[in-house]
Amino acid sequence: MTELMWRIAGGSGDGIDSTSQNFAKALMRAGLDVFTHRHYPSRIRGGHTYVEVRSDADPVRSRGNGFNFLLALGDSFARNPQEGADTVYGNEEIKPLSENLDDLNEGGVIVYDEGLLDEETLERADLDLEARAQENDWHVYSLDLRGLAREHGREVMRNTAGVGATAALLDMDLQHIEDLMEDAMTGDVLQANLDILERAYDSVREEYEVTHDLRVPTGDHDEQQVLMSGSNAVAYGAIDEGCRFIAGYPMTPWTDVFTILSQHLPKFGGIAEQVEDEIAAASLAVGASHAGVKAMSGSSGGGFALMSEPLGLAEMTETPIVLIEAMRAGPSTGMPTKPEQADLEHILYTSQGDSCRVVFAPANVRECYEQTRAAFRLAYEYQLPAIVVIDQKLSGEMRNVDESFFDREPNADPGSVLTEEEIREAAHHESGKFKRYQHDAENGASPRSIPGQKDGRFLASGNEHTPEGHISESPTNRVAQMDRRMSKLDSIREELDDGEGSHQTHYGPEDADYGLLVWGSQQDTVFEAVDQLTDAGESVKALGVSEMLPYPEQEVTDFLESVESCLVVEMNASAQFRGLTQKELGRFGPKLNSLLKYNGEAFEPYEIVEGFERIVSRDAAIPEGTKFVPAAGD
């Protein structure tokens, strides 16, 4: 109860996301660290949706274990507000209350809108709320938020009434909330919202005796903060690294990155194109890059599958490009708005023939920014595709970051592109064509020319080709070109290993006996689990891996050699990252156990804590909704 874990729940279209973002900003401006987690259905309107906002004076980096304050507005767009449980979807109106009770911590607070969730609705749902509240020491407050909003403005403003009630029950100053409203609204709409906020606040203070101990923590930031998602960070990293072209087609959750870049690129002289499908999107980006512009595209799941052909074309023509793959639960349409990490093998190996690409899997906002920039730099220096893989969780979660973190120099360097003077001195075929694809290029990357440069003429073909680009099926030429292209990965691995920093993140005591291995968006949740295990007396550390291809063999080897046993944590059913690790480092198979989750929900720290106990004691139970897979040969 020393931190606030506030969950607002309602129906899609009820403004749950925007309300939660503003509440998180208010907490951030009050000096707290914040982290948000979104859960929403694959529907435009209606269907249970919620957002958690976790805040504390100390740094917060993941979901907590459950939550301790529920603001349940009900689903005003419910398809079946009157029917019982025997309908296909049940009583949707009540779900923002009923489906959140299991995760509410003991001693928690419930505020629900009795203007929608009246006594008859609760009785029909058979919640037995009073008995459950007594059993779990919940503090329940029913308020007519809907009626209050109607009286002072419009019904849609009941979110504002809910925030006012929240502030009153948490003894929270309204100033930061009011400031945010004034930033976003004007005129009668602003005044109505301010009236509703203050009226709800005053009503709670006047009508209820606060019986709980939960309060808003107090804190202070040393410097200016910004609140942003992984999608924001990817977009800003691309802009700072000189990206000036993006083509895409909307698909959840990739749409966030595409929308942000489409809004901002024109301000920097860039171009954003929404096209008819993902094949066209990736092809346009390849064409723009071929013409000399730093370009990107991306998609999710099935949309990325359509990019297989242009991805292969970029590899064969050695055209640099950055692609974003925002994973969601599959296969096929799957669960479009739920997180999963099951596209890894698809991302590593999709398209024709042997893959020659870089793949980064950032874990948080900071890594999204830095690794997107790294992806552009490597793509354009080594002339190959670079893929940044995120997921629905990382795409939409919001957290505060020091504003100064983004105070970086931009980079418009086009990479290994020759000047016209350098082209004149370079090798040419007797026909006059520039030898764009030389067999013996240093680091595997043969410097390129841009269309329009004098003496830079060459052929760019999806077929295997000679140094100047003519189609060739010569065995000798094929081996030389394949070996050169694949050698880029060795050069990149060497550069990454020799760099000043690492894209992998180590956490916990160096001499720990046990290890946790993780990739992507679950990293910081694993790190919180390490803290909890350490506090409980366990000897454990973690390694978060971001470089999927080329794989960081030495760094992972050193980590695995230092522990007795390791638990690999990931959100898929087939242990894809564990499989990649065993592929690269087969001798460690007997050390690698898996904790898997693939029910559409991200991990909570306690699940990893309990999963870890399984490698210490084979008799330990694992949490519901997860799967434990023992080490090879065990």
PDB file of N, CA and C in Angstrom, residues 324-363:
ATOM      1  N   ILE A 324       9.710  -2.319 -38.768  1.00  0.00           N
ATOM      2  CA  ILE A 324       9.213  -2.535 -37.412  1.00  0.00           C
ATOM      3  C   ILE A 324       8.225  -3.689 -37.451  1.00  0.00           C
ATOM      4  N   GLU A 325       8.392  -4.655 -36.557  1.00  0.00           N
ATOM      5  CA  GLU A 325       7.408  -5.734 -36.418  1.00  0.00           C
ATOM      6  C   GLU A 325       6.834  -5.658 -35.013  1.00  0.00           C
ATOM      7  N   ALA A 326       5.580  -5.231 -34.920  1.00  0.00           N
ATOM      8  CA  ALA A 326       4.897  -5.106 -33.632  1.00  0.00           C
ATOM      9  C   ALA A 326       4.054  -6.361 -33.419  1.00  0.00           C
ATOM     10  N   MET A 327       4.573  -7.282 -32.611  1.00  0.00           N
ATOM     11  CA  MET A 327       3.944  -8.594 -32.457  1.00  0.00           C
ATOM     12  C   MET A 327       2.608  -8.512 -31.722  1.00  0.00           C
ATOM     13  N   ARG A 328       1.757  -9.462 -32.050  1.00  0.00           N
ATOM     14  CA  ARG A 328       0.498  -9.670 -31.348  1.00  0.00           C
ATOM     15  C   ARG A 328       0.212 -11.170 -31.379  1.00  0.00           C
ATOM     16  N   ALA A 329      -0.789 -11.600 -30.619  1.00  0.00           N
ATOM     17  CA  ALA A 329      -1.066 -13.028 -30.518  1.00  0.00           C
ATOM     18  C   ALA A 329      -1.600 -13.574 -31.840  1.00  0.00           C
ATOM     19  N   GLY A 330      -1.013 -14.647 -32.345  1.00  0.00           N
ATOM     20  CA  GLY A 330      -1.437 -15.318 -33.558  1.00  0.00           C
ATOM     21  C   GLY A 330      -1.765 -16.777 -33.241  1.00  0.00           C
ATOM     22  N   PRO A 331      -1.790 -17.661 -34.268  1.00  0.00           N
ATOM     23  CA  PRO A 331      -1.561 -17.365 -35.686  1.00  0.00           C
ATOM     24  C   PRO A 331      -2.781 -16.736 -36.351  1.00  0.00           C
ATOM     25  N   SER A 332      -2.626 -16.415 -37.641  1.00  0.00           N
ATOM     26  CA  SER A 332      -3.634 -15.718 -38.416  1.00  0.00           C
ATOM     27  C   SER A 332      -4.032 -14.438 -37.686  1.00  0.00           C
ATOM     28  N   THR A 333      -5.306 -14.096 -37.664  1.00  0.00           N
ATOM     29  CA  THR A 333      -5.730 -12.880 -36.981  1.00  0.00           C
ATOM     30  C   THR A 333      -5.528 -12.999 -35.479  1.00  0.00           C
ATOM     31  N   GLY A 334      -5.621 -14.198 -34.943  1.00  0.00           N
ATOM     32  CA  GLY A 334      -5.313 -14.441 -33.544  1.00  0.00           C
ATOM     33  C   GLY A 334      -6.093 -13.548 -32.606  1.00  0.00           C
ATOM     34  N   MET A 335      -5.366 -12.889 -31.697  1.00  0.00           N
ATOM     35  CA  MET A 335      -5.957 -11.911 -30.788  1.00  0.00           C
ATOM     36  C   MET A 335      -5.251 -10.586 -31.050  1.00  0.00           C
ATOM     37  N   PRO A 336      -5.816  -9.765 -31.924  1.00  0.00           N
ATOM     38  CA  PRO A 336      -5.087  -8.604 -32.455  1.00  0.00           C
ATOM     39  C   PRO A 336      -4.651  -7.577 -31.426  1.00  0.00           C
ATOM     40  N   THR A 337      -5.324  -7.521 -30.276  1.00  0.00           N
ATOM     41  CA  THR A 337      -4.982  -6.484 -29.303  1.00  0.00           C
ATOM     42  C   THR A 337      -4.331  -7.057 -28.051  1.00  0.00           C
ATOM     43  N   LYS A 338      -3.838  -8.285 -28.132  1.00  0.00           N
ATOM     44  CA  LYS A 338      -3.223  -8.910 -26.961  1.00  0.00           C
ATOM     45  C   LYS A 338      -1.742  -9.192 -27.222  1.00  0.00           C
ATOM     46  N   PRO A 339      -0.915  -9.069 -26.180  1.00  0.00           N
ATOM     47  CA  PRO A 339       0.535  -9.233 -26.384  1.00  0.00           C
ATOM     48  C   PRO A 339       0.966 -10.684 -26.458  1.00  0.00           C
ATOM     49  N   GLU A 340       1.970 -10.923 -27.279  1.00  0.00           N
ATOM     50  CA  GLU A 340       2.608 -12.228 -27.373  1.00  0.00           C
ATOM     51  C   GLU A 340       3.963 -12.039 -28.042  1.00  0.00           C
ATOM     52  N   GLN A 341       4.868 -12.964 -27.782  1.00  0.00           N
ATOM     53  CA  GLN A 341       6.216 -12.911 -28.367  1.00  0.00           C
ATOM     54  C   GLN A 341       6.439 -14.139 -29.245  1.00  0.00           C
ATOM     55  N   ALA A 342       5.501 -14.407 -30.115  1.00  0.00           N
ATOM     56  CA  ALA A 342       5.539 -15.650 -30.886  1.00  0.00           C
ATOM     57  C   ALA A 342       5.936 -15.443 -32.342  1.00  0.00           C
ATOM     58  N   ASP A 343       6.378 -14.242 -32.719  1.00  0.00           N
ATOM     59  CA  ASP A 343       6.796 -13.990 -34.102  1.00  0.00           C
ATOM     60  C   ASP A 343       8.307 -14.039 -34.282  1.00  0.00           C
ATOM     61  N   LEU A 344       9.042 -14.412 -33.255  1.00  0.00           N
ATOM     62  CA  LEU A 344      10.505 -14.323 -33.329  1.00  0.00           C
ATOM     63  C   LEU A 344      11.077 -15.132 -34.484  1.00  0.00           C
ATOM     64  N   GLU A 345      10.684 -16.392 -34.595  1.00  0.00           N
ATOM     65  CA  GLU A 345      11.237 -17.224 -35.668  1.00  0.00           C
ATOM     66  C   GLU A 345      10.808 -16.702 -37.032  1.00  0.00           C
ATOM     67  N   HIS A 346       9.584 -16.208 -37.116  1.00  0.00           N
ATOM     68  CA  HIS A 346       9.099 -15.609 -38.362  1.00  0.00           C
ATOM     69  C   HIS A 346       9.958 -14.416 -38.757  1.00  0.00           C
ATOM     70  N   ILE A 347      10.313 -13.583 -37.791  1.00  0.00           N
ATOM     71  CA  ILE A 347      11.109 -12.389 -38.064  1.00  0.00           C
ATOM     72  C   ILE A 347      12.538 -12.756 -38.450  1.00  0.00           C
ATOM     73  N   LEU A 348      13.074 -13.761 -37.808  1.00  0.00           N
ATOM     74  CA  LEU A 348      14.459 -14.151 -38.081  1.00  0.00           C
ATOM     75  C   LEU A 348      14.637 -14.774 -39.465  1.00  0.00           C
ATOM     76  N   TYR A 349      13.639 -15.536 -39.907  1.00  0.00           N
ATOM     77  CA  TYR A 349      13.870 -16.380 -41.077  1.00  0.00           C
ATOM     78  C   TYR A 349      12.918 -16.149 -42.246  1.00  0.00           C
ATOM     79  N   THR A 350      11.932 -15.255 -42.133  1.00  0.00           N
ATOM     80  CA  THR A 350      10.998 -15.079 -43.229  1.00  0.00           C
ATOM     81  C   THR A 350      11.695 -14.562 -44.476  1.00  0.00           C
ATOM     82  N   SER A 351      11.158 -14.875 -45.619  1.00  0.00           N
ATOM     83  CA  SER A 351      11.612 -14.578 -46.984  1.00  0.00           C
ATOM     84  C   SER A 351      12.389 -15.751 -47.530  1.00  0.00           C
ATOM     85  N   GLN A 352      12.935 -15.575 -48.723  1.00  0.00           N
ATOM     86  CA  GLN A 352      13.484 -16.696 -49.473  1.00  0.00           C
ATOM     87  C   GLN A 352      14.977 -16.856 -49.186  1.00  0.00           C
ATOM     88  N   GLY A 353      15.407 -18.116 -49.024  1.00  0.00           N
ATOM     89  CA  GLY A 353      16.833 -18.379 -48.877  1.00  0.00           C
ATOM     90  C   GLY A 353      17.358 -18.026 -47.499  1.00  0.00           C
ATOM     91  N   ASP A 354      18.680 -17.905 -47.417  1.00  0.00           N
ATOM     92  CA  ASP A 354      19.329 -17.616 -46.141  1.00  0.00           C
ATOM     93  C   ASP A 354      19.172 -16.143 -45.781  1.00  0.00           C
ATOM     94  N   SER A 355      18.851 -15.885 -44.524  1.00  0.00           N
ATOM     95  CA  SER A 355      18.591 -14.526 -44.069  1.00  0.00           C
ATOM     96  C   SER A 355      19.893 -13.780 -43.819  1.00  0.00           C
ATOM     97  N   CYS A 356      19.907 -12.533 -44.220  1.00  0.00           N
ATOM     98  CA  CYS A 356      21.044 -11.650 -43.928  1.00  0.00           C
ATOM     99  C   CYS A 356      20.461 -10.327 -43.451  1.00  0.00           C
ATOM    100  N   ARG A 357      20.206 -10.247 -42.168  1.00  0.00           N
ATOM    101  CA  ARG A 357      19.533  -9.081 -41.597  1.00  0.00           C
ATOM    102  C   ARG A 357      19.948  -8.913 -40.145  1.00  0.00           C
ATOM    103  N   VAL A 358      19.670  -7.756 -39.603  1.00  0.00           N
ATOM    104  CA  VAL A 358      19.886  -7.466 -38.190  1.00  0.00           C
ATOM    105  C   VAL A 358      18.527  -7.416 -37.513  1.00  0.00           C
ATOM    106  N   VAL A 359      18.436  -7.979 -36.307  1.00  0.00           N
ATOM    107  CA  VAL A 359      17.176  -7.956 -35.560  1.00  0.00           C
ATOM    108  C   VAL A 359      17.451  -7.506 -34.129  1.00  0.00           C
ATOM    109  N   PHE A 360      16.784  -6.420 -33.732  1.00  0.00           N
ATOM    110  CA  PHE A 360      16.835  -5.928 -32.361  1.00  0.00           C
ATOM    111  C   PHE A 360      15.476  -6.131 -31.691  1.00  0.00           C
ATOM    112  N   ALA A 361      15.489  -6.459 -30.389  1.00  0.00           N
ATOM    113  CA  ALA A 361      14.261  -6.585 -29.613  1.00  0.00           C
ATOM    114  C   ALA A 361      14.395  -5.731 -28.351  1.00  0.00           C
ATOM    115  N   PRO A 362      14.107  -4.435 -28.443  1.00  0.00           N
ATOM    116  CA  PRO A 362      14.225  -3.571 -27.267  1.00  0.00           C
ATOM    117  C   PRO A 362      13.224  -3.944 -26.186  1.00  0.00           C
ATOM    118  N   ALA A 363      13.532  -3.517 -24.945  1.00  0.00           N
ATOM    119  CA  ALA A 363      12.723  -3.943 -23.799  1.00  0.00           C
ATOM    120  C   ALA A 363      11.927  -2.830 -23.165  1.00  0.00           C
TER     121      ALA A 363
END
